PDB file of C-alpha atoms in Angstrom:
ATOM      1  CA  MET E   1       0.030   0.067  -0.064  1.00 34.00           C
ATOM      2  CA  SER E   2       1.469   3.399  -0.929  1.00 37.00           C
ATOM      3  CA  ARG E   3       1.907   5.685   1.922  1.00 37.00           C
ATOM      4  CA  HIS E   4       2.128   9.524   2.230  1.00 41.00           C
ATOM      5  CA  ILE E   5       4.674  11.274   4.650  1.00 39.00           C
ATOM      6  CA  LEU E   6       3.475  14.661   6.222  1.00 40.00           C
ATOM      7  CA  LYS E   7       5.557  17.480   6.881  1.00 37.00           C
ATOM      8  CA  ASP E   8       6.271  16.366  10.531  1.00 36.00           C
ATOM      9  CA  GLY E   9       7.325  13.023   9.398  1.00 37.00           C
ATOM     10  CA  ALA E  10       4.288  11.008  10.306  1.00 39.00           C
ATOM     11  CA  VAL E  11       3.339   7.953   7.673  1.00 38.00           C
ATOM     12  CA  VAL E  12      -0.299   7.939   7.318  1.00 42.00           C
ATOM     13  CA  ASP E  13      -3.194   6.397   5.445  1.00 39.00           C
ATOM     14  CA  PRO E  14      -2.996   8.450   1.739  1.00 39.00           C
ATOM     15  CA  LYS E  15      -6.690   8.700   1.578  1.00 42.00           C
ATOM     16  CA  ALA E  16      -6.962  10.279   5.167  1.00 41.00           C
ATOM     17  CA  ALA E  17      -6.858  13.905   4.100  1.00 42.00           C
ATOM     18  CA  SER E  18      -9.561  13.457   1.736  1.00 41.00           C
ATOM     19  CA  ARG E  19     -11.512  11.911   4.292  1.00 44.00           C
ATOM     20  CA  ILE E  20     -11.144  14.696   7.013  1.00 56.00           C
ATOM     21  CA  ALA E  21     -11.107  17.675   4.844  1.00 60.00           C
ATOM     22  CA  SER E  22     -14.134  19.923   5.427  1.00 67.00           C
ATOM     23  CA  PRO E  23     -16.276  20.458   1.952  1.00 63.00           C
ATOM     24  CA  GLU E  24     -17.020  23.948   3.428  1.00 77.00           C
ATOM     25  CA  GLY E  25     -13.592  24.899   3.523  1.00 87.00           C
ATOM     26  CA  LYS E  26     -13.692  24.982   7.680  1.00 95.00           C
ATOM     27  CA  PRO E  27     -10.848  24.177   9.797  1.00 97.00           C
ATOM     28  CA  THR E  28     -10.710  20.734  10.804  1.00 97.00           C
ATOM     29  CA  VAL E  29     -10.623  19.525  14.306  1.00 98.00           C
ATOM     30  CA  THR E  30     -10.280  16.117  15.771  1.00 98.00           C
ATOM     31  CA  VAL E  31     -11.307  15.845  19.233  1.00 98.00           C
ATOM     32  CA  LEU E  32      -9.161  12.597  20.758  1.00 98.00           C
ATOM     33  CA  ASP E  33     -11.611  10.018  21.721  1.00 96.00           C
ATOM     34  CA  TYR E  34      -9.555   7.999  23.864  1.00 95.00           C
ATOM     35  CA  GLY E  35     -12.252   7.104  26.599  1.00 90.00           C
ATOM     36  CA  SER E  36     -11.990  10.446  28.522  1.00 85.00           C
ATOM     37  CA  GLY E  37     -15.658  11.680  29.947  1.00 76.00           C
ATOM     38  CA  ASN E  38     -18.220  13.770  28.095  1.00 76.00           C
ATOM     39  CA  VAL E  39     -16.890  14.926  24.950  1.00 92.00           C
ATOM     40  CA  ARG E  40     -19.860  15.631  22.903  1.00 93.00           C
ATOM     41  CA  SER E  41     -20.152  19.206  24.369  1.00 95.00           C
ATOM     42  CA  ALA E  42     -16.488  19.824  23.235  1.00 96.00           C
ATOM     43  CA  VAL E  43     -17.511  18.515  19.670  1.00 97.00           C
ATOM     44  CA  ARG E  44     -20.760  20.914  19.829  1.00 97.00           C
ATOM     45  CA  ALA E  45     -18.857  23.754  20.932  1.00 98.00           C
ATOM     46  CA  LEU E  46     -16.177  23.581  18.279  1.00 98.00           C
ATOM     47  CA  GLU E  47     -18.719  23.271  15.811  1.00 98.00           C
ATOM     48  CA  ARG E  48     -20.389  26.447  16.992  1.00 98.00           C
ATOM     49  CA  ALA E  49     -16.953  27.966  16.673  1.00 98.00           C
ATOM     50  CA  GLY E  50     -16.535  27.465  12.928  1.00 97.00           C
ATOM     51  CA  ALA E  51     -14.528  24.119  12.746  1.00 98.00           C
ATOM     52  CA  ALA E  52     -15.410  20.873  11.015  1.00 97.00           C
ATOM     53  CA  VAL E  53     -15.162  18.089  13.893  1.00 98.00           C
ATOM     54  CA  THR E  54     -14.332  14.580  14.081  1.00 97.00           C
ATOM     55  CA  LEU E  55     -14.289  12.345  17.196  1.00 97.00           C
ATOM     56  CA  SER E  56     -11.582   9.781  16.872  1.00 97.00           C
ATOM     57  CA  ALA E  57      -8.366   8.421  17.936  1.00 97.00           C
ATOM     58  CA  ARG E  58      -7.490   7.127  14.526  1.00 97.00           C
ATOM     59  CA  PRO E  59      -3.871   8.037  13.721  1.00 97.00           C
ATOM     60  CA  GLU E  60      -4.926   9.534  10.100  1.00 97.00           C
ATOM     61  CA  ASP E  61      -7.447  11.587  11.833  1.00 98.00           C
ATOM     62  CA  VAL E  62      -5.218  12.682  14.676  1.00 98.00           C
ATOM     63  CA  LEU E  63      -2.183  13.854  12.615  1.00 97.00           C
ATOM     64  CA  ASN E  64      -4.227  15.067   9.556  1.00 97.00           C
ATOM     65  CA  ALA E  65      -6.620  17.315  11.162  1.00 98.00           C
ATOM     66  CA  ASP E  66      -5.711  21.139  11.374  1.00 98.00           C
ATOM     67  CA  GLY E  67      -6.086  21.183  15.232  1.00 98.00           C
ATOM     68  CA  LEU E  68      -6.333  18.229  17.832  1.00 98.00           C
ATOM     69  CA  LEU E  69      -8.008  18.657  20.831  1.00 98.00           C
ATOM     70  CA  VAL E  70      -7.188  16.753  24.059  1.00 98.00           C
ATOM     71  CA  PRO E  71      -9.776  16.465  26.642  1.00 96.00           C
ATOM     72  CA  GLY E  72      -9.425  15.176  30.057  1.00 92.00           C
ATOM     73  CA  VAL E  73     -11.339  14.401  32.979  1.00 91.00           C
ATOM     74  CA  GLY E  74     -10.388  11.880  35.870  1.00 91.00           C
ATOM     75  CA  ALA E  75      -7.252  11.186  37.782  1.00 94.00           C
ATOM     76  CA  PHE E  76      -4.051  12.353  36.036  1.00 96.00           C
ATOM     77  CA  GLU E  77      -2.603   8.650  36.346  1.00 96.00           C
ATOM     78  CA  THR E  78      -5.814   7.244  34.543  1.00 95.00           C
ATOM     79  CA  VAL E  79      -5.751   9.837  31.681  1.00 96.00           C
ATOM     80  CA  MET E  80      -2.026   9.068  31.193  1.00 97.00           C
ATOM     81  CA  ARG E  81      -2.869   5.212  30.848  1.00 96.00           C
ATOM     82  CA  GLU E  82      -5.835   5.593  28.374  1.00 97.00           C
ATOM     83  CA  LEU E  83      -4.013   8.207  26.347  1.00 97.00           C
ATOM     84  CA  LYS E  84      -0.961   5.443  26.026  1.00 97.00           C
ATOM     85  CA  ALA E  85      -3.426   2.740  25.107  1.00 97.00           C
ATOM     86  CA  VAL E  86      -4.227   4.595  21.944  1.00 97.00           C
ATOM     87  CA  ASP E  87      -0.954   5.584  21.078  1.00 98.00           C
ATOM     88  CA  ALA E  88      -1.649   9.275  21.677  1.00 98.00           C
ATOM     89  CA  ILE E  89       1.132  10.699  23.473  1.00 97.00           C
ATOM     90  CA  ARG E  90       3.554   9.839  20.454  1.00 97.00           C
ATOM     91  CA  MET E  91       1.072  11.226  18.255  1.00 98.00           C
ATOM     92  CA  ILE E  92       0.470  14.388  20.289  1.00 98.00           C
ATOM     93  CA  GLY E  93       4.448  14.859  20.303  1.00 97.00           C
ATOM     94  CA  ARG E  94       4.582  14.358  16.698  1.00 97.00           C
ATOM     95  CA  ARG E  95       1.817  17.054  16.213  1.00 98.00           C
ATOM     96  CA  VAL E  96       3.763  19.545  18.429  1.00 96.00           C
ATOM     97  CA  ALA E  97       7.136  18.727  16.940  1.00 96.00           C
ATOM     98  CA  GLY E  98       5.844  19.596  13.716  1.00 96.00           C
ATOM     99  CA  GLY E  99       4.069  22.856  14.672  1.00 95.00           C
ATOM    100  CA  ARG E 100       0.939  21.561  14.263  1.00 97.00           C
ATOM    101  CA  PRO E 101      -1.701  22.958  16.685  1.00 98.00           C
ATOM    102  CA  VAL E 102      -2.861  20.997  20.025  1.00 98.00           C
ATOM    103  CA  LEU E 103      -5.368  22.326  22.798  1.00 98.00           C
ATOM    104  CA  GLY E 104      -5.456  20.499  25.940  1.00 98.00           C
ATOM    105  CA  ILE E 105      -8.468  20.905  28.435  1.00 98.00           C
ATOM    106  CA  CYS E 106      -8.391  20.487  32.016  1.00 97.00           C
ATOM    107  CA  VAL E 107      -6.558  17.061  32.624  1.00 97.00           C
ATOM    108  CA  GLY E 108      -5.425  17.605  29.324  1.00 97.00           C
ATOM    109  CA  LEU E 109      -3.612  20.566  30.482  1.00 98.00           C
ATOM    110  CA  GLN E 110      -2.277  18.735  33.512  1.00 98.00           C
ATOM    111  CA  VAL E 111      -0.859  15.822  31.484  1.00 98.00           C
ATOM    112  CA  LEU E 112       1.440  18.140  29.699  1.00 98.00           C
ATOM    113  CA  PHE E 113       3.493  18.547  32.550  1.00 98.00           C
ATOM    114  CA  GLU E 114       6.278  16.501  33.911  1.00 97.00           C
ATOM    115  CA  ALA E 115       4.152  14.591  36.448  1.00 98.00           C
ATOM    116  CA  GLY E 116       0.877  14.740  38.396  1.00 98.00           C
ATOM    117  CA  VAL E 117       0.817  13.773  42.372  1.00 95.00           C
ATOM    118  CA  GLU E 118      -2.486  12.335  43.706  1.00 91.00           C
ATOM    119  CA  HIS E 119      -2.945  10.718  46.984  1.00 86.00           C
ATOM    120  CA  GLY E 120       0.602  10.445  47.632  1.00 88.00           C
ATOM    121  CA  THR E 121       1.396   8.576  44.275  1.00 91.00           C
ATOM    122  CA  GLU E 122       3.422  10.415  41.707  1.00 96.00           C
ATOM    123  CA  ALA E 123       2.505   9.542  37.988  1.00 97.00           C
ATOM    124  CA  GLU E 124       4.683  10.563  35.106  1.00 98.00           C
ATOM    125  CA  GLY E 125       3.243  12.954  32.606  1.00 98.00           C
ATOM    126  CA  MET E 126       4.204  14.077  29.028  1.00 98.00           C
ATOM    127  CA  GLY E 127       6.924  16.400  29.931  1.00 96.00           C
ATOM    128  CA  GLU E 128       6.157  19.043  27.467  1.00 95.00           C
ATOM    129  CA  TRP E 129       6.587  21.787  30.184  1.00 96.00           C
ATOM    130  CA  PRO E 130       8.475  21.319  33.362  1.00 94.00           C
ATOM    131  CA  GLY E 131       6.272  21.207  37.002  1.00 95.00           C
ATOM    132  CA  LYS E 132       4.305  18.909  39.079  1.00 97.00           C
ATOM    133  CA  VAL E 133       0.224  18.810  39.190  1.00 98.00           C
ATOM    134  CA  GLU E 134      -0.416  18.769  42.985  1.00 97.00           C
ATOM    135  CA  LEU E 135      -3.494  19.235  45.335  1.00 97.00           C
ATOM    136  CA  LEU E 136      -4.714  22.698  45.609  1.00 98.00           C
ATOM    137  CA  PRO E 137      -4.108  24.168  49.238  1.00 97.00           C
ATOM    138  CA  ALA E 138      -7.532  25.212  49.562  1.00 97.00           C
ATOM    139  CA  PRO E 139     -10.336  24.866  52.270  1.00 97.00           C
ATOM    140  CA  VAL E 140     -12.635  23.488  49.682  1.00 97.00           C
ATOM    141  CA  VAL E 141     -11.925  21.432  46.869  1.00 97.00           C
ATOM    142  CA  PRO E 142     -12.693  20.730  44.251  1.00 97.00           C
ATOM    143  CA  HIS E 143     -12.663  24.204  42.730  1.00 98.00           C
ATOM    144  CA  MET E 144     -15.946  24.176  40.940  1.00 98.00           C
ATOM    145  CA  GLY E 145     -17.417  27.076  39.448  1.00 98.00           C
ATOM    146  CA  TRP E 146     -16.670  30.521  37.823  1.00 98.00           C
ATOM    147  CA  ASN E 147     -13.489  32.245  38.552  1.00 98.00           C
ATOM    148  CA  THR E 148     -11.405  35.241  36.970  1.00 98.00           C
ATOM    149  CA  VAL E 149      -8.305  34.535  35.346  1.00 98.00           C
ATOM    150  CA  ASP E 150      -5.024  36.952  35.038  1.00 98.00           C
ATOM    151  CA  VAL E 151      -4.175  37.159  31.347  1.00 98.00           C
ATOM    152  CA  PRO E 152      -0.710  38.051  29.932  1.00 97.00           C
ATOM    153  CA  GLU E 153      -0.419  40.919  27.673  1.00 97.00           C
ATOM    154  CA  GLY E 154      -0.582  39.872  23.986  1.00 96.00           C
ATOM    155  CA  SER E 155      -2.526  36.640  24.668  1.00 98.00           C
ATOM    156  CA  LYS E 156      -4.192  35.470  21.025  1.00 97.00           C
ATOM    157  CA  LEU E 157      -6.177  32.859  22.996  1.00 98.00           C
ATOM    158  CA  PHE E 158      -7.837  35.218  25.023  1.00 98.00           C
ATOM    159  CA  ALA E 159      -8.140  37.987  22.827  1.00 98.00           C
ATOM    160  CA  GLY E 160     -11.325  39.731  23.697  1.00 98.00           C
ATOM    161  CA  VAL E 161     -12.044  38.073  26.601  1.00 98.00           C
ATOM    162  CA  GLU E 162      -9.285  39.089  28.826  1.00 98.00           C
ATOM    163  CA  HIS E 163     -11.273  39.990  31.855  1.00 97.00           C
ATOM    164  CA  GLU E 164     -14.109  37.468  31.540  1.00 98.00           C
ATOM    165  CA  ARG E 165     -14.620  34.503  33.989  1.00 98.00           C
ATOM    166  CA  PHE E 166     -14.353  30.862  33.251  1.00 98.00           C
ATOM    167  CA  TYR E 167     -15.789  27.664  34.680  1.00 98.00           C
ATOM    168  CA  PHE E 168     -13.207  25.366  36.557  1.00 98.00           C
ATOM    169  CA  VAL E 169     -14.103  21.825  37.995  1.00 97.00           C
ATOM    170  CA  HIS E 170     -10.621  20.515  39.500  1.00 97.00           C
ATOM    171  CA  SER E 171      -8.879  19.823  42.700  1.00 97.00           C
ATOM    172  CA  TYR E 172      -5.226  19.661  41.590  1.00 98.00           C
ATOM    173  CA  GLY E 173      -3.274  22.196  39.545  1.00 98.00           C
ATOM    174  CA  VAL E 174       0.147  23.576  38.592  1.00 98.00           C
ATOM    175  CA  GLN E 175       1.010  26.225  41.089  1.00 98.00           C
ATOM    176  CA  LYS E 176       4.702  27.086  39.788  1.00 95.00           C
ATOM    177  CA  TRP E 177       5.940  27.884  36.296  1.00 94.00           C
ATOM    178  CA  GLU E 178       9.298  26.558  35.649  1.00 85.00           C
ATOM    179  CA  PHE E 179       9.796  26.940  32.149  1.00 80.00           C
ATOM    180  CA  ASP E 180      13.001  29.234  32.117  1.00 70.00           C
ATOM    181  CA  VAL E 181      14.307  28.144  28.592  1.00 64.00           C
ATOM    182  CA  VAL E 182      14.627  30.639  26.085  1.00 62.00           C
ATOM    183  CA  GLN E 183      15.597  29.668  22.573  1.00 62.00           C
ATOM    184  CA  PRO E 184      16.615  32.553  19.902  1.00 61.00           C
ATOM    185  CA  ARG E 185      13.740  33.634  17.649  1.00 64.00           C
ATOM    186  CA  MET E 186      11.086  31.741  19.888  1.00 69.00           C
ATOM    187  CA  ALA E 187       8.783  33.616  22.022  1.00 78.00           C
ATOM    188  CA  PRO E 188       8.287  32.671  25.467  1.00 88.00           C
ATOM    189  CA  PRO E 189       5.342  30.789  26.394  1.00 95.00           C
ATOM    190  CA  LYS E 190       2.294  32.824  27.685  1.00 97.00           C
ATOM    191  CA  VAL E 191       1.060  31.883  30.938  1.00 97.00           C
ATOM    192  CA  THR E 192      -2.575  32.816  32.464  1.00 98.00           C
ATOM    193  CA  TRP E 193      -3.087  32.367  36.084  1.00 98.00           C
ATOM    194  CA  SER E 194      -6.152  31.855  38.470  1.00 98.00           C
ATOM    195  CA  GLU E 195      -6.325  31.296  41.951  1.00 98.00           C
ATOM    196  CA  HIS E 196      -7.881  29.031  44.618  1.00 98.00           C
ATOM    197  CA  GLY E 197      -6.351  28.730  47.860  1.00 97.00           C
ATOM    198  CA  ALA E 198      -2.927  29.699  45.833  1.00 98.00           C
ATOM    199  CA  PRO E 199      -2.031  30.899  42.466  1.00 98.00           C
ATOM    200  CA  PHE E 200      -2.218  28.126  39.986  1.00 98.00           C
ATOM    201  CA  ILE E 201      -1.959  27.855  36.046  1.00 98.00           C
ATOM    202  CA  ALA E 202      -5.043  28.385  34.186  1.00 98.00           C
ATOM    203  CA  ALA E 203      -3.978  28.385  30.518  1.00 98.00           C
ATOM    204  CA  VAL E 204      -0.646  28.128  28.570  1.00 98.00           C
ATOM    205  CA  GLU E 205       0.001  29.279  25.056  1.00 98.00           C
ATOM    206  CA  ASN E 206       3.382  28.020  23.695  1.00 96.00           C
ATOM    207  CA  GLY E 207       3.453  28.136  19.927  1.00 95.00           C
ATOM    208  CA  PRO E 208       1.403  25.450  18.624  1.00 96.00           C
ATOM    209  CA  LEU E 209       0.560  23.572  22.081  1.00 98.00           C
ATOM    210  CA  CYS E 210      -2.184  25.584  23.923  1.00 98.00           C
ATOM    211  CA  ALA E 211      -4.264  24.258  27.064  1.00 98.00           C
ATOM    212  CA  THR E 212      -6.902  25.614  29.543  1.00 98.00           C
ATOM    213  CA  GLN E 213      -7.295  24.194  33.163  1.00 98.00           C
ATOM    214  CA  PHE E 214     -10.963  25.529  32.793  1.00 98.00           C
ATOM    215  CA  HIS E 215     -13.495  24.316  30.371  1.00 98.00           C
ATOM    216  CA  PRO E 216     -13.931  26.706  27.681  1.00 98.00           C
ATOM    217  CA  GLU E 217     -16.964  24.583  26.438  1.00 97.00           C
ATOM    218  CA  LYS E 218     -18.690  25.056  29.569  1.00 97.00           C
ATOM    219  CA  SER E 219     -17.705  28.670  30.033  1.00 98.00           C
ATOM    220  CA  GLY E 220     -20.689  30.284  28.165  1.00 98.00           C
ATOM    221  CA  ASP E 221     -19.853  33.426  25.566  1.00 98.00           C
ATOM    222  CA  ALA E 222     -16.241  33.587  27.017  1.00 98.00           C
ATOM    223  CA  GLY E 223     -15.601  30.001  26.520  1.00 98.00           C
ATOM    224  CA  ALA E 224     -17.039  30.221  22.938  1.00 98.00           C
ATOM    225  CA  ARG E 225     -15.167  32.984  21.984  1.00 98.00           C
ATOM    226  CA  LEU E 226     -11.709  31.640  23.111  1.00 98.00           C
ATOM    227  CA  LEU E 227     -12.557  28.523  21.268  1.00 98.00           C
ATOM    228  CA  ARG E 228     -13.409  30.427  18.353  1.00 98.00           C
ATOM    229  CA  ASN E 229     -10.079  32.354  18.671  1.00 98.00           C
ATOM    230  CA  TRP E 230      -8.176  28.952  18.619  1.00 98.00           C
ATOM    231  CA  VAL E 231      -9.994  27.597  15.870  1.00 98.00           C
ATOM    232  CA  ASP E 232      -9.629  30.873  13.606  1.00 97.00           C
ATOM    233  CA  GLY E 233      -5.840  30.440  14.177  1.00 97.00           C
ATOM    234  CA  LEU E 234      -6.042  27.157  12.601  1.00 96.00           C
ATOM    235  CA  ARG E 235      -7.092  28.948   9.111  1.00 78.00           C
ATOM    236  CA  PRO E 236      -4.559  29.438   6.537  1.00 65.00           C
ATOM    237  CA  GLN E 237      -3.221  33.071   6.578  1.00 51.00           C
ATOM    238  CA  ALA E 238      -3.730  34.931   3.619  1.00 37.00           C
ATOM    239  CA  LYS E 239      -0.510  36.267   1.875  1.00 37.00           C
ATOM    240  CA  THR E 240      -0.143  39.797   1.337  1.00 36.00           C
ATOM    241  CA  GLN E 241       0.247  40.653  -2.550  1.00 41.00           C
ATOM    242  CA  PRO E 242       2.981  43.423  -2.828  1.00 41.00           C
ATOM    243  CA  GLN E 243       1.391  46.427  -4.510  1.00 41.00           C
ATOM    244  CA  ALA E 244       2.204  46.984  -8.117  1.00 40.00           C
ATOM    245  CA  ALA E 245       4.151  50.158  -8.756  1.00 38.00           C
ATOM    246  CA  GLY E 246       1.922  53.109  -9.271  1.00 39.00           C
ATOM    247  CA  ALA E 247      -1.114  51.249  -7.956  1.00 37.00           C
ATOM    248  CA  GLY E 248      -3.445  53.035  -6.034  1.00 39.00           C
ATOM    249  CA  GLY E 249      -2.324  56.659  -7.570  1.00 36.00           C
ATOM    250  CA  ALA E 250       0.284  56.957  -4.819  1.00 36.00           C
ATOM    251  CA  ALA E 251       3.177  58.956  -5.951  1.00 29.00           C
TER     252      ALA E 251
END
């Protein structure tokens, strides 16, 4: 069987691109289907944001989509085990290495860090970012409900909703940002914070890899705008054509 090799080096079914392409020209998004909790709300929210959405764990769908959304509900260690079972960790890494957009939500953010500690047991994460996911030092957990966020200047993900509230449901979070590696010509990650008992990371924007601790699909108009920002970023950017000499009557 003939095979195609993507820009990021992934070998996939040559017919996959035609199957996942949107006939309306919409950006295509695969929601990773690996056994996580209710993902239908995420699918519907992405569709409302303007994406053509596929719910799948098939490599051709995961690797060929314009964007990949990684949901996550439950325990850190369990989510990691389920991701490994469908070879998602390799595929996510392949997308990130090739500059292909990925968005993690809730535990989908947490597993991108080095480790998670729950009930005294430490489990290994993907290690895309340094840091540990630990129990929030708050009088009441889980942290459930609407909360404000502290958005860094220049955020594309939060454009237009920098001062809005978002919906959280979690007991654990990353309470320190330890990413201090600066590469030439590479913008440093933008980190958004919130607070429940202590400051914790609410979102990260790191090139093609973005993630939120809150649930944008449950965050009303603010979450819908955030998802639309992400989906709009998947669209091919139109190239500006140089203006012909003398065009427009300019001297």
